[in-house]
mmCIF file of C-alpha atoms in Angstrom:
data_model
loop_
_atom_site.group_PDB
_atom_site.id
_atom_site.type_symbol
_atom_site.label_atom_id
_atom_site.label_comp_id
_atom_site.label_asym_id
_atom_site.label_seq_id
_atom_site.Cartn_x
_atom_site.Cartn_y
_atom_site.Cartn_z
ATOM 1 C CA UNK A 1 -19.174 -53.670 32.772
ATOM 2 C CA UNK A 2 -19.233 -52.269 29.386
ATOM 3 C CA UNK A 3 -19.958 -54.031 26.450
ATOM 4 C CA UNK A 4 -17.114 -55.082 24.111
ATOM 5 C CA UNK A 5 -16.795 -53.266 21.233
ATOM 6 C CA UNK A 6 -16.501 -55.092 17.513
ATOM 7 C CA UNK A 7 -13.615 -53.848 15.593
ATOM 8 C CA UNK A 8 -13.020 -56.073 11.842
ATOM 9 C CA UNK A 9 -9.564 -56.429 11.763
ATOM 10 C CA UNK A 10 -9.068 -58.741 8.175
ATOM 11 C CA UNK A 11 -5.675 -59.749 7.746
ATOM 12 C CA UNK A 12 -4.049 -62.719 7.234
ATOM 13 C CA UNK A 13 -2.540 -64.522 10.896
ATOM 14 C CA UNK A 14 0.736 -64.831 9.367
ATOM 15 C CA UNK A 15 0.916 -61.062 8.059
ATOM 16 C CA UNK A 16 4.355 -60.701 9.353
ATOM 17 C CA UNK A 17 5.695 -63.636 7.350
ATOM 18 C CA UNK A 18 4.070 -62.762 4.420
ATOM 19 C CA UNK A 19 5.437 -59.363 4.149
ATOM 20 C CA UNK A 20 8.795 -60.559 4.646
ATOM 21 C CA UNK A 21 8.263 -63.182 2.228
ATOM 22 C CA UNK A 22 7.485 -60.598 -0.564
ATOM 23 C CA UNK A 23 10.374 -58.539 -0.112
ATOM 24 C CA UNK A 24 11.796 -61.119 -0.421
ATOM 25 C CA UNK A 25 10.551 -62.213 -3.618
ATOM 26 C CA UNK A 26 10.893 -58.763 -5.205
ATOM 27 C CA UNK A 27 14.542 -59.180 -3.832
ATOM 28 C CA UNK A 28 15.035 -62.440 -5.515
ATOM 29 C CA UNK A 29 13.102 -60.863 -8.883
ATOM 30 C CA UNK A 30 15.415 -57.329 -8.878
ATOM 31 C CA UNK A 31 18.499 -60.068 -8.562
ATOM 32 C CA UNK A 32 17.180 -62.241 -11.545
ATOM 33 C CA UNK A 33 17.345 -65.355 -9.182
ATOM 34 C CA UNK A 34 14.933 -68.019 -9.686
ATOM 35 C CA UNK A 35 14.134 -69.531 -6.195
ATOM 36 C CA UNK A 36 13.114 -73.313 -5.828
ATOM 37 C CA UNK A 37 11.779 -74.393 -2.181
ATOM 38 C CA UNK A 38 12.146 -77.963 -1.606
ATOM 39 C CA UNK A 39 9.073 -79.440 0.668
ATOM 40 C CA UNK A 40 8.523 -83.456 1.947
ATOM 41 C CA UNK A 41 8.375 -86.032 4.523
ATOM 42 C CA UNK A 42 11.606 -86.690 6.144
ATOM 43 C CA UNK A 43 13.629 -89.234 4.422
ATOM 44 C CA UNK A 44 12.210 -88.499 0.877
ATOM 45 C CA UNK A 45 15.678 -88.172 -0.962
ATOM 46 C CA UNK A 46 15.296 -84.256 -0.860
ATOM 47 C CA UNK A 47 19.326 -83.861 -0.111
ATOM 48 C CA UNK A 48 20.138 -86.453 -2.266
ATOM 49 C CA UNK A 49 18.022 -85.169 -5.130
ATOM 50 C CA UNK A 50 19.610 -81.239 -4.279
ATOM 51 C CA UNK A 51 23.493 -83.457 -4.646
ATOM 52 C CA UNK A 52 22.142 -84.590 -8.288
ATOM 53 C CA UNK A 53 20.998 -81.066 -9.289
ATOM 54 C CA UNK A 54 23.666 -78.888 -8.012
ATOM 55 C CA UNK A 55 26.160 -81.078 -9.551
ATOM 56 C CA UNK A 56 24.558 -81.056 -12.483
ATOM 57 C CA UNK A 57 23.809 -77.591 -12.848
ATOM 58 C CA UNK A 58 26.651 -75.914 -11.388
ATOM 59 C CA UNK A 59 29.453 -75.681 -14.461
ATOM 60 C CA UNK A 60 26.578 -73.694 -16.317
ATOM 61 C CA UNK A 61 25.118 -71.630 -13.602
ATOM 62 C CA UNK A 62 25.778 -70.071 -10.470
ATOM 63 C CA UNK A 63 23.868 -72.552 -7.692
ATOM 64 C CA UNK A 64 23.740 -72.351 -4.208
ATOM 65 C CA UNK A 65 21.376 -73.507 -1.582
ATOM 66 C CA UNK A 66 19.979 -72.912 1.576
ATOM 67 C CA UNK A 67 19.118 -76.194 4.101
ATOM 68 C CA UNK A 68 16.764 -76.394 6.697
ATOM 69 C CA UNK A 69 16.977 -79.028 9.576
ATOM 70 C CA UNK A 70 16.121 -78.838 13.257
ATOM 71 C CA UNK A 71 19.986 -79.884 14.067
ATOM 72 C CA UNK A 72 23.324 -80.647 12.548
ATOM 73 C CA UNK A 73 24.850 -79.390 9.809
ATOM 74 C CA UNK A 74 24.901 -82.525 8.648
ATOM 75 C CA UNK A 75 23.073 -81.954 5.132
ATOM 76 C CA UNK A 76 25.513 -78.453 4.576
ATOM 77 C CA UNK A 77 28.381 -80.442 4.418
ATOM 78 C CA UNK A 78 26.871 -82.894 1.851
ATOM 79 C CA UNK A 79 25.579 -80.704 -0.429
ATOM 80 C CA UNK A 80 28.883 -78.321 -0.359
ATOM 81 C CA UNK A 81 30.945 -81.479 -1.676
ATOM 82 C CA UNK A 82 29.219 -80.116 -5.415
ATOM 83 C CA UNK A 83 31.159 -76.774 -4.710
ATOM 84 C CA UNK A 84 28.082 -74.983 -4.890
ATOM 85 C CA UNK A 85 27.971 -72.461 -1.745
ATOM 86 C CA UNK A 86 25.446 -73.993 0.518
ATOM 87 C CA UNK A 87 24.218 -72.388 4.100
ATOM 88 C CA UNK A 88 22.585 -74.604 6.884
ATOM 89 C CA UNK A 89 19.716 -73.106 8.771
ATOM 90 C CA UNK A 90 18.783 -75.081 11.850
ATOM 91 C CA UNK A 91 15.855 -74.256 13.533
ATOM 92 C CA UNK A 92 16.265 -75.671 16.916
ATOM 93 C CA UNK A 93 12.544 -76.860 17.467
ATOM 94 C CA UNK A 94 10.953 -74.788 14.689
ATOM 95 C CA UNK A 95 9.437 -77.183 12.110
ATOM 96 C CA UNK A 96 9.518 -75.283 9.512
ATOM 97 C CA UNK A 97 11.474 -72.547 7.906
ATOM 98 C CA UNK A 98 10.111 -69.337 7.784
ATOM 99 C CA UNK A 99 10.680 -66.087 5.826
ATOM 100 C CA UNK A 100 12.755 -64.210 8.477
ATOM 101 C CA UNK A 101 15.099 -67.685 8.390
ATOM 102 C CA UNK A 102 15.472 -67.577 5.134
ATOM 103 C CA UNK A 103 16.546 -63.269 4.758
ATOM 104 C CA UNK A 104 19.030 -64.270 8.189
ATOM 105 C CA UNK A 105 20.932 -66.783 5.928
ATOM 106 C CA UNK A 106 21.151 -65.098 3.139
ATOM 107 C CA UNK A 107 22.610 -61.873 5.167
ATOM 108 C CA UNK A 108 25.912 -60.900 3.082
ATOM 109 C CA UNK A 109 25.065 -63.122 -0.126
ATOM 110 C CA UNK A 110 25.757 -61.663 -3.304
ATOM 111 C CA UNK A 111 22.513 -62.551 -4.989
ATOM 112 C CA UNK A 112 23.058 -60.368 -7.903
ATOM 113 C CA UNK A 113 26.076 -63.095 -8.622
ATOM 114 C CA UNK A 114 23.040 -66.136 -8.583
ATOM 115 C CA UNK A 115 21.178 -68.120 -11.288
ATOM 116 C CA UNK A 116 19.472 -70.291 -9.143
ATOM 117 C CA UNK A 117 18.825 -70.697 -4.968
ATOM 118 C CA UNK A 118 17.521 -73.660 -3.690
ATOM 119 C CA UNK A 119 15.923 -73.767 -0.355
ATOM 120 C CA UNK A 120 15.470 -77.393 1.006
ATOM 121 C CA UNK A 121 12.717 -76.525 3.971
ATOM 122 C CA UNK A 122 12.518 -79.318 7.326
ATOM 123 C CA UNK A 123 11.350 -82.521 6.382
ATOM 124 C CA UNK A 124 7.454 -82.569 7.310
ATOM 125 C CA UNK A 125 4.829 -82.547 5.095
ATOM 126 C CA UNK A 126 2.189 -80.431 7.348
ATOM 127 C CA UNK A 127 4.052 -76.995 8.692
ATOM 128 C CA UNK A 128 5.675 -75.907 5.816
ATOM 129 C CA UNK A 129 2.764 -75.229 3.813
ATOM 130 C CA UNK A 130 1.778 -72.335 5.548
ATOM 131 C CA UNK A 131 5.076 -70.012 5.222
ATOM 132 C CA UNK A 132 5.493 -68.583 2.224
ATOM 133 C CA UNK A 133 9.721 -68.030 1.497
ATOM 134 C CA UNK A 134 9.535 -66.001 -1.102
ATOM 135 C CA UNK A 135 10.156 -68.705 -3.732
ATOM 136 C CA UNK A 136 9.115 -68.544 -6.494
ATOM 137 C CA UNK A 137 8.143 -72.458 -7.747
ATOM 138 C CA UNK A 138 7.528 -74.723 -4.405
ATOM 139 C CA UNK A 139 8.516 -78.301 -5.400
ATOM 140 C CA UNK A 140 7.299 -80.986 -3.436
ATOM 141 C CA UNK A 141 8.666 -84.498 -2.616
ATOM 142 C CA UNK A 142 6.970 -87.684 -2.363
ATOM 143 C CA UNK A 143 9.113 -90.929 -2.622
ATOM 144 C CA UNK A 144 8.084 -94.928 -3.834
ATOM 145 C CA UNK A 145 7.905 -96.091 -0.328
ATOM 146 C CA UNK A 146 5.812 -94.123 1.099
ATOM 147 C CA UNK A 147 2.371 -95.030 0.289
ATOM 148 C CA UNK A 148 0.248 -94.259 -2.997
ATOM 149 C CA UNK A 149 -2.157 -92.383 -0.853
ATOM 150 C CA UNK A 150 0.393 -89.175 0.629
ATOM 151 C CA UNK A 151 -1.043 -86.679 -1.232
ATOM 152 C CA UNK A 152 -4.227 -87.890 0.085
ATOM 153 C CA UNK A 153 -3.266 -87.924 3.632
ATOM 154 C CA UNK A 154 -1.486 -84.639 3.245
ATOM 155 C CA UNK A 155 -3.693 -82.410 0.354
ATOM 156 C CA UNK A 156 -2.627 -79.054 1.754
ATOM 157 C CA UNK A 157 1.076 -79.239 0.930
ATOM 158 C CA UNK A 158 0.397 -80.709 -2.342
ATOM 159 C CA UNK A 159 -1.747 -78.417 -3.074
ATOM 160 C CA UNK A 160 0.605 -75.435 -2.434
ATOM 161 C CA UNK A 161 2.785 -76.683 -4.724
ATOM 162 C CA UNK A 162 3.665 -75.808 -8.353
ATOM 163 C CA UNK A 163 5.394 -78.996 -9.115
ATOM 164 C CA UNK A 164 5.654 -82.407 -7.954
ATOM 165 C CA UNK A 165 8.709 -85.004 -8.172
ATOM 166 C CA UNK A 166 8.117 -88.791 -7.822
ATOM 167 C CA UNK A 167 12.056 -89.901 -6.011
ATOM 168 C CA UNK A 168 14.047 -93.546 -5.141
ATOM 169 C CA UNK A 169 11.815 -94.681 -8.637
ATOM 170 C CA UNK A 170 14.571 -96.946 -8.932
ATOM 171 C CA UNK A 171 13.454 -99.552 -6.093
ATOM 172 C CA UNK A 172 9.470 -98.719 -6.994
ATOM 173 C CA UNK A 173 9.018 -102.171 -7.994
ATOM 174 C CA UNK A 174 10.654 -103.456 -4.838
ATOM 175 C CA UNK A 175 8.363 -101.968 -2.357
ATOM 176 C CA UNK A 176 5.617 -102.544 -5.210
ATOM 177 C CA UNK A 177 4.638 -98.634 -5.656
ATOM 178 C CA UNK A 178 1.955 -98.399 -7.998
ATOM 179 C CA UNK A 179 3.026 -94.971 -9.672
ATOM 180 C CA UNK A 180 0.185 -94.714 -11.532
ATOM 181 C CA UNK A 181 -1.788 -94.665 -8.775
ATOM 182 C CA UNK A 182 0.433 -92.299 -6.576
ATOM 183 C CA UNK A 183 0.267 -90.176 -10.043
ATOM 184 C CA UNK A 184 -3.448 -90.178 -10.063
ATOM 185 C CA UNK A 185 -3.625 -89.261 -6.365
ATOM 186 C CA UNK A 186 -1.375 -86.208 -6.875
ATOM 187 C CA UNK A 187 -3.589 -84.877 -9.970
ATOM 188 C CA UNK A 188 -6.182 -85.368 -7.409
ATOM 189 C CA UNK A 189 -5.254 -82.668 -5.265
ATOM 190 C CA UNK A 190 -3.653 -80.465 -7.380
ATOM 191 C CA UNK A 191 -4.772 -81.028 -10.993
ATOM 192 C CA UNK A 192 -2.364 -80.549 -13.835
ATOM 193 C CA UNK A 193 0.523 -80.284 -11.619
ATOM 194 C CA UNK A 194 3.548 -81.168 -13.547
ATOM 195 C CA UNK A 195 5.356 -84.622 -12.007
ATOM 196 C CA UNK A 196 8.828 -85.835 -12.778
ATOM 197 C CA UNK A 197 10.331 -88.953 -11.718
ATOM 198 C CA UNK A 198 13.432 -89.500 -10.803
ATOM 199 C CA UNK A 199 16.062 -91.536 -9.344
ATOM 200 C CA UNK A 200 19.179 -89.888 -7.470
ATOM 201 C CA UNK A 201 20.757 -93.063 -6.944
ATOM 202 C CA UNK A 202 20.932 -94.171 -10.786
ATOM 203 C CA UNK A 203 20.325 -90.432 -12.102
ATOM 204 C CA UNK A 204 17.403 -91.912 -14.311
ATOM 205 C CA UNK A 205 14.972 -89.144 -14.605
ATOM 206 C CA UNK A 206 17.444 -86.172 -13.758
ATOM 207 C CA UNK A 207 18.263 -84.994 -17.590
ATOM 208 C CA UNK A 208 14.426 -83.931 -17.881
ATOM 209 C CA UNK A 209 14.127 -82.139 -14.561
ATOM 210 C CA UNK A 210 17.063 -80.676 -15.235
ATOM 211 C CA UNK A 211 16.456 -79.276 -18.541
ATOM 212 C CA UNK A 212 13.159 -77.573 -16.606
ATOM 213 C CA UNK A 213 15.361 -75.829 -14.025
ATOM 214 C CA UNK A 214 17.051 -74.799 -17.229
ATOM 215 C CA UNK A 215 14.281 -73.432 -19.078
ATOM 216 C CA UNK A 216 12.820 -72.235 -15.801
ATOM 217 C CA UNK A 217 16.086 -70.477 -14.805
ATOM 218 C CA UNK A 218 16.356 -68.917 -18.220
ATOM 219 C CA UNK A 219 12.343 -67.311 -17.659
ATOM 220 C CA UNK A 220 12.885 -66.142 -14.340
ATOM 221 C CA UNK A 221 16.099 -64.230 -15.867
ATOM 222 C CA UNK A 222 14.213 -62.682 -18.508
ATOM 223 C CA UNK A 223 11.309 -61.687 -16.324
ATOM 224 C CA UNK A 224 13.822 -59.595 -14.071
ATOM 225 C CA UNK A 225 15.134 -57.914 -17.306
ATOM 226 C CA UNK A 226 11.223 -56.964 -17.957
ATOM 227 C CA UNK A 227 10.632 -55.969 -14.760
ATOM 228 C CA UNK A 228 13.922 -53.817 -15.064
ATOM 229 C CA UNK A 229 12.997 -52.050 -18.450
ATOM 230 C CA UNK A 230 9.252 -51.300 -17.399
ATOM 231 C CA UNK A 231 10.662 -49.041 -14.126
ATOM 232 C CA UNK A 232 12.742 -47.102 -16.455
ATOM 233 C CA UNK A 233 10.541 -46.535 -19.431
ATOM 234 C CA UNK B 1 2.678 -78.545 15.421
ATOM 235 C CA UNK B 2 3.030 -75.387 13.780
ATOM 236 C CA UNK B 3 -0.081 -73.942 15.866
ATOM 237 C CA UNK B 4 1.944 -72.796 18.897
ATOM 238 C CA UNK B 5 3.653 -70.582 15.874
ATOM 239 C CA UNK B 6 0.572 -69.609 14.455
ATOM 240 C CA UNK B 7 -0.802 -68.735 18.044
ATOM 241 C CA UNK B 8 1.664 -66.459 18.643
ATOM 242 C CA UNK B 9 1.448 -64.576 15.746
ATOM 243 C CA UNK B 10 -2.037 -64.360 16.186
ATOM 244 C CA UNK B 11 -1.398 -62.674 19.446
ATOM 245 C CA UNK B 12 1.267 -60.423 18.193
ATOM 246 C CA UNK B 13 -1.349 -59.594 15.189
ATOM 247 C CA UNK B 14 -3.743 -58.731 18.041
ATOM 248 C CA UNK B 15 -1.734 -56.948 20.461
ATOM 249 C CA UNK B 16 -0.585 -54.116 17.672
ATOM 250 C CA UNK B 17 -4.169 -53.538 16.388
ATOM 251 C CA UNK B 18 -5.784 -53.632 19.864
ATOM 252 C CA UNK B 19 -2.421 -50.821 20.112
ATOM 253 C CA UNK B 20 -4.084 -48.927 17.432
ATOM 254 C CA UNK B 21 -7.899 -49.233 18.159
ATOM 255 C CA UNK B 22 -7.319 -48.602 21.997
ATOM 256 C CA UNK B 23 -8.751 -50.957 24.702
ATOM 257 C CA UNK B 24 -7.930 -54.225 25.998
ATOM 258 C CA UNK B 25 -8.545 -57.461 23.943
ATOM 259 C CA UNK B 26 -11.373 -60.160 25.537
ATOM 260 C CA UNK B 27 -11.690 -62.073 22.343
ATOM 261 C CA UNK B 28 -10.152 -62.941 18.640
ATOM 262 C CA UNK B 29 -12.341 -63.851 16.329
ATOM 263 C CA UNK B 30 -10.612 -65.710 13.159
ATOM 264 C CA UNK B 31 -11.528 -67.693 10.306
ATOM 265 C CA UNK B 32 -9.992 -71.000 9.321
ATOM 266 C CA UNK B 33 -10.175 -73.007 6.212
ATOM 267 C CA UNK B 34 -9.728 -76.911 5.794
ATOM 268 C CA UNK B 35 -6.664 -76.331 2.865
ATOM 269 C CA UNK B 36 -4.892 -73.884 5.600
ATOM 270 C CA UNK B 37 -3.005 -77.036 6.997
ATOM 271 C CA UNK B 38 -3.767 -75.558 11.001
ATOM 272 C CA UNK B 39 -5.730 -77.914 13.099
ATOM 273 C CA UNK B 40 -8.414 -75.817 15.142
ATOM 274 C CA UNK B 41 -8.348 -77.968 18.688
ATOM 275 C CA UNK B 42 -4.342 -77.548 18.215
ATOM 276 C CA UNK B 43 -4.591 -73.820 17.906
ATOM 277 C CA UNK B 44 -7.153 -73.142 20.673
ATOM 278 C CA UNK B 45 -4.293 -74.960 23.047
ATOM 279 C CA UNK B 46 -1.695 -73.160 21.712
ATOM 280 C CA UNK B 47 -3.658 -69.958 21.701
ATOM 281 C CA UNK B 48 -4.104 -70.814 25.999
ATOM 282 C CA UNK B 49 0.078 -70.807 26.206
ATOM 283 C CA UNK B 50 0.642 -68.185 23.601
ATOM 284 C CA UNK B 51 -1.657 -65.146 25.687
ATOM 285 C CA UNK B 52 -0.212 -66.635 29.070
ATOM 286 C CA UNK B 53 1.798 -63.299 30.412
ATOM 287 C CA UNK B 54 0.437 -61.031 27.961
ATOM 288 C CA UNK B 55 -2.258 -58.288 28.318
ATOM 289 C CA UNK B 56 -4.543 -60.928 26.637
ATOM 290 C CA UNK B 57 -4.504 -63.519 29.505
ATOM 291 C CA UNK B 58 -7.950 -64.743 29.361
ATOM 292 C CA UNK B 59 -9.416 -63.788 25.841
ATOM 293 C CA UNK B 60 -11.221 -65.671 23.998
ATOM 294 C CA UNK B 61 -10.973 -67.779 20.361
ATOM 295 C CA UNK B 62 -13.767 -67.810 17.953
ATOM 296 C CA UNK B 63 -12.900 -69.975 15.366
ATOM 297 C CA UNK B 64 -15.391 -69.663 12.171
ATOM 298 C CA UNK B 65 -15.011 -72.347 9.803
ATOM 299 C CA UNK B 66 -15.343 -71.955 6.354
ATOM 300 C CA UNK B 67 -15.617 -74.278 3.832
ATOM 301 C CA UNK B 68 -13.889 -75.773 0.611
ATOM 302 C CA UNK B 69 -14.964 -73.927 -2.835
ATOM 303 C CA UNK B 70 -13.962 -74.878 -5.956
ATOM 304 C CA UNK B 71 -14.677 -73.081 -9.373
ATOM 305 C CA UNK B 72 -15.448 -75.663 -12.078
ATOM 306 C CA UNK B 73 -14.795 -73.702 -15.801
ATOM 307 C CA UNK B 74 -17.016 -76.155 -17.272
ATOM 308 C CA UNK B 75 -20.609 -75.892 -15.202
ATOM 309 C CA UNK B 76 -18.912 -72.048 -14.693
ATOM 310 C CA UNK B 77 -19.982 -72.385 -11.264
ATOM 311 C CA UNK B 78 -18.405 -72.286 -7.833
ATOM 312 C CA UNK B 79 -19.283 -75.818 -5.729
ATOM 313 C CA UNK B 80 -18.082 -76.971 -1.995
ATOM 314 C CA UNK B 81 -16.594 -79.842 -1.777
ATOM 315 C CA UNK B 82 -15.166 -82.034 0.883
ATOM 316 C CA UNK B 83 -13.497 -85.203 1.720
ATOM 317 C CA UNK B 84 -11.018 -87.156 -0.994
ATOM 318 C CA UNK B 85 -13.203 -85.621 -3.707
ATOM 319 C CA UNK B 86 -11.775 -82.346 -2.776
ATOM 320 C CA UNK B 87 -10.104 -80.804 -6.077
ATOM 321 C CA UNK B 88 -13.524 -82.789 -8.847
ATOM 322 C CA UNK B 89 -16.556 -80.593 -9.911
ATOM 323 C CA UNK B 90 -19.547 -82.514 -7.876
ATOM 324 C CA UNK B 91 -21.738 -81.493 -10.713
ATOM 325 C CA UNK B 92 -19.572 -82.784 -13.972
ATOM 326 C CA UNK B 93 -16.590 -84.475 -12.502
ATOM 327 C CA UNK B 94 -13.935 -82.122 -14.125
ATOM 328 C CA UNK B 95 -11.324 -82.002 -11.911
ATOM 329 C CA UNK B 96 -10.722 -78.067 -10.947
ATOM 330 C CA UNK B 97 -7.311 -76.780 -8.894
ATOM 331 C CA UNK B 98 -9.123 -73.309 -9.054
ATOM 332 C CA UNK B 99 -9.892 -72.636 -5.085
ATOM 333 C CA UNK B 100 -11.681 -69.968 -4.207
ATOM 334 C CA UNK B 101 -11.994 -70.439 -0.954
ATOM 335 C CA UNK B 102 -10.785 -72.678 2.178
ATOM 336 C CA UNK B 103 -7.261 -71.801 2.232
ATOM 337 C CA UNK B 104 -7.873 -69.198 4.909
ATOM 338 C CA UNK B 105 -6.040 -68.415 8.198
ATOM 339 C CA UNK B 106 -7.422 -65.074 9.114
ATOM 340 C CA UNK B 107 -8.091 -63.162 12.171
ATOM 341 C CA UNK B 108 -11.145 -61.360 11.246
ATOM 342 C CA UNK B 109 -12.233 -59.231 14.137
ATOM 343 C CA UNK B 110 -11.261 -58.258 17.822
ATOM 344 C CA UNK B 111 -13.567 -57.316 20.845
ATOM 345 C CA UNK B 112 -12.401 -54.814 22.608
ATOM 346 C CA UNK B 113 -13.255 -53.922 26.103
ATOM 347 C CA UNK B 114 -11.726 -49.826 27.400
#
C-alpha cells in the first residue's frame, strides 16, 4: 500500500458560510443598512425587546427584521403588530441560523429602501457563535434570572459579541440578580464590551439603547456613502 | 449540537480539495480552539455519521488542540490562559479582549492515498 501523501489544506471548516456571510455584508454595506443579530438563551426577552425597538424606531426609520426559530411563526406575527415588515425563518432542527438562511429570506427585499435589519438568531447560547450572518454589530442577551455566572458558563458567545444587553431588569430584585456581579462577569469575557439594561415590560432602559441604534444607524449610513465615493474617485 | 453541521462541512471542505489534489481521503487533520464553541468528542461522532456514504467512509480525525492566547498591551506580551481567568493578563492582571489565538476551527491538512 502506498503511503499517504500530506497535502496543507488551511482554511477555515465553515469556509462556505463565511463567504456567504461577506457578500453578504458588502451587500448590506453597498445598501447603507446597518445589520443587528440578536443572540441568547431561549426565553431571554429577545422578541419582546425586538417589539420595544421596532416600535420605537420605526416612524423615523425604515425597520424590518428577520426571526429565527426551529418552528412556528409564532414570533413573525408578534413582531409584525409594530408594522415593521418582519420574515420568519424556521429552521426545522437547525439550531442556529446560518448565512445561506439569512440571503433565502431576504430573496426579493428591497434593501436599498432599509435603515436598519434586525436578525433575531434561535434561542441557544452555544451554536450561534460560530456562523457569521453578515451583521455587522452581534448583540447578545442575557436576562436577571438566569444566573450571574452565564457569561461564564457560555464565554464563546459573549465573546463574539460587540455589545451586551442586561433584559426583565425590572423583576432583578425579585429573583435577587446581583447585576453588578453579572456586569463584572460579562467584562470578564469580553472586556470593555458596552452593556445596557433594559426592561421591555416597563420600557426603563430603552431611550438609551435606542439612541445607540440611532447613532449607530446614522454611522453605518455614512460609512456606505464613503465606501461609495472611494470606488468612484 | 452544532457539530453534526460542522462535520459536514468539514467533509464537503474535504471532498472538493481531495477533488482538486487527486486521490482518495484516509484522514482530516484540523485544528480546534477552546473560544471556537465546537466540542471535540461531539465532532469526532458527528464526523463518523457525516462520511457514512461518502467516498470518505473510514477516514480518519486528527484533532490538534491549540490553546488560548491573549495579548496584554501593558507587559506587550502574548500569554495563554485558561479556565475563568480567560480574558486577565496572568502577568499584570489587565484584563485584555485582544485574542490572538484559540478561536480556531480549521481543517489544516488532508492525507491522501491514489
Amino acid at each position: 500500500m502506498s503511503t499517504p501523501r500530506l497535502v496543507e489544506v488551511r482554511q477555515n471548516i465553515l469556509k462556505k458560510n463565511d463567504v456567504q456571510a461577506r457578500a453578504l455584508r458588502e451587500r448590506f454595506r453597498d445598501a447603507g443598512v446597518a445589520v443587528i443579530s440578536l443572540v441568547s438563551s431561549p426565553g431571554a426577552g429577545k422578541t419582546a425587546f425586538l417589539e420595544r425597538t421596532l416600535a420605537g424606531l420605526r416612524h423615523t426609520h425604515e425597520v424590518a427584521a428577520l426571526v429565527g426559530d426551529l418552528a412556528t411563526a409564532n414570533d413573525a406575527l408578534r413582531l409584525a403588530r409594530s408594522g415593521a415588515r418582519v420574515q420568519q425563518i424556521t429552521t426545522g432542527t437547525v439550531c442556529h441560523l446560518d448565512a445561506e438562511m439569512v440571503e433565502r429570506a431576504l430573496d426579493g427585499w428591497p434593501l436599498d429602501e432599509l435603515d436598519l435589519l434586525f436578525i433575531e438568531n434561535v434561542g441557544n447560547l452555544v451554536c450561534p457563535a460560530a456562523y457569521d450572518l453578515g451583521e455587522t454589530l452581534r448583540l447578545v442577551l442575557v436576562s436577571v434570572t438566569e444566573g450571574e455566572d452565564k457569561p461564564l458558563k457560555y464565554p464563546t458567545i459573549f465573546n463574539s459579541a460587540d455589545v451586551a444587553l442586561m433584559t426583565k431588569v425590572d423583576i432583578a430584585d425579585v429573583v435577587e440578580c446581583d447585576r453588578a456581579a453579572l456586569t463584572a462577569n460579562i467584562l470578564n469575557v469580553r472586556p470593555g464590551m458596552e452593556i445596557f439594561e433594559v426592561s421591555s415590560k416597563t420600557g426603563a432602559g430603552m431611550d438609551d439603547w435606542l439612541q445607540f441604534v440611532v447613532s449607530f444607524t446614522a454611522r453605518s449610513r455614512d460609512a456606505a456613502r464613503e465606501h461609495a465615493n472611494s470606488d468612484q474617485s | 449540537m452544532h457539530e453534526l453541521s460542522i462535520a459536514i462541512s468539514l467533509v464537503e471542505a474535504a471532498e472538493e480539495e481531495a477533488g482538486r489534489h487527486g486521490g482518495v481521503v484516509s484522514a482530516i487533520h484540523v485544528k480546534i480552539g477552546p473560544l471556537s464553541g465546537v466540542v471535540k468528542s461531539a465532532l469526532a461522532s458527528a464526523f463518523q455519521l457525516a462520511v457514512e456514504g461518502t467516498t470518505m467512509e473510514g477516514a480518519r480525525l486528527v484533532v490538534a488542540d491549540v490553546p488560548l492566547v491573549i495579548h496584554c498591551a501593558i507587559c506587550a506580551r502574548d500569554h495563554e490562559v485558561s479556565g475563568d481567568t480567560w480574558f486577565v493578563c496572568p502577568g499584570c492582571g489587565t484584563p485584555s479582549a485582544d485574542v490572538v489565538c484559540g478561536k480556531e476551527m480549521e481543517m489544516t491538512a488532508l492525507e491522501l492515498e491514489s
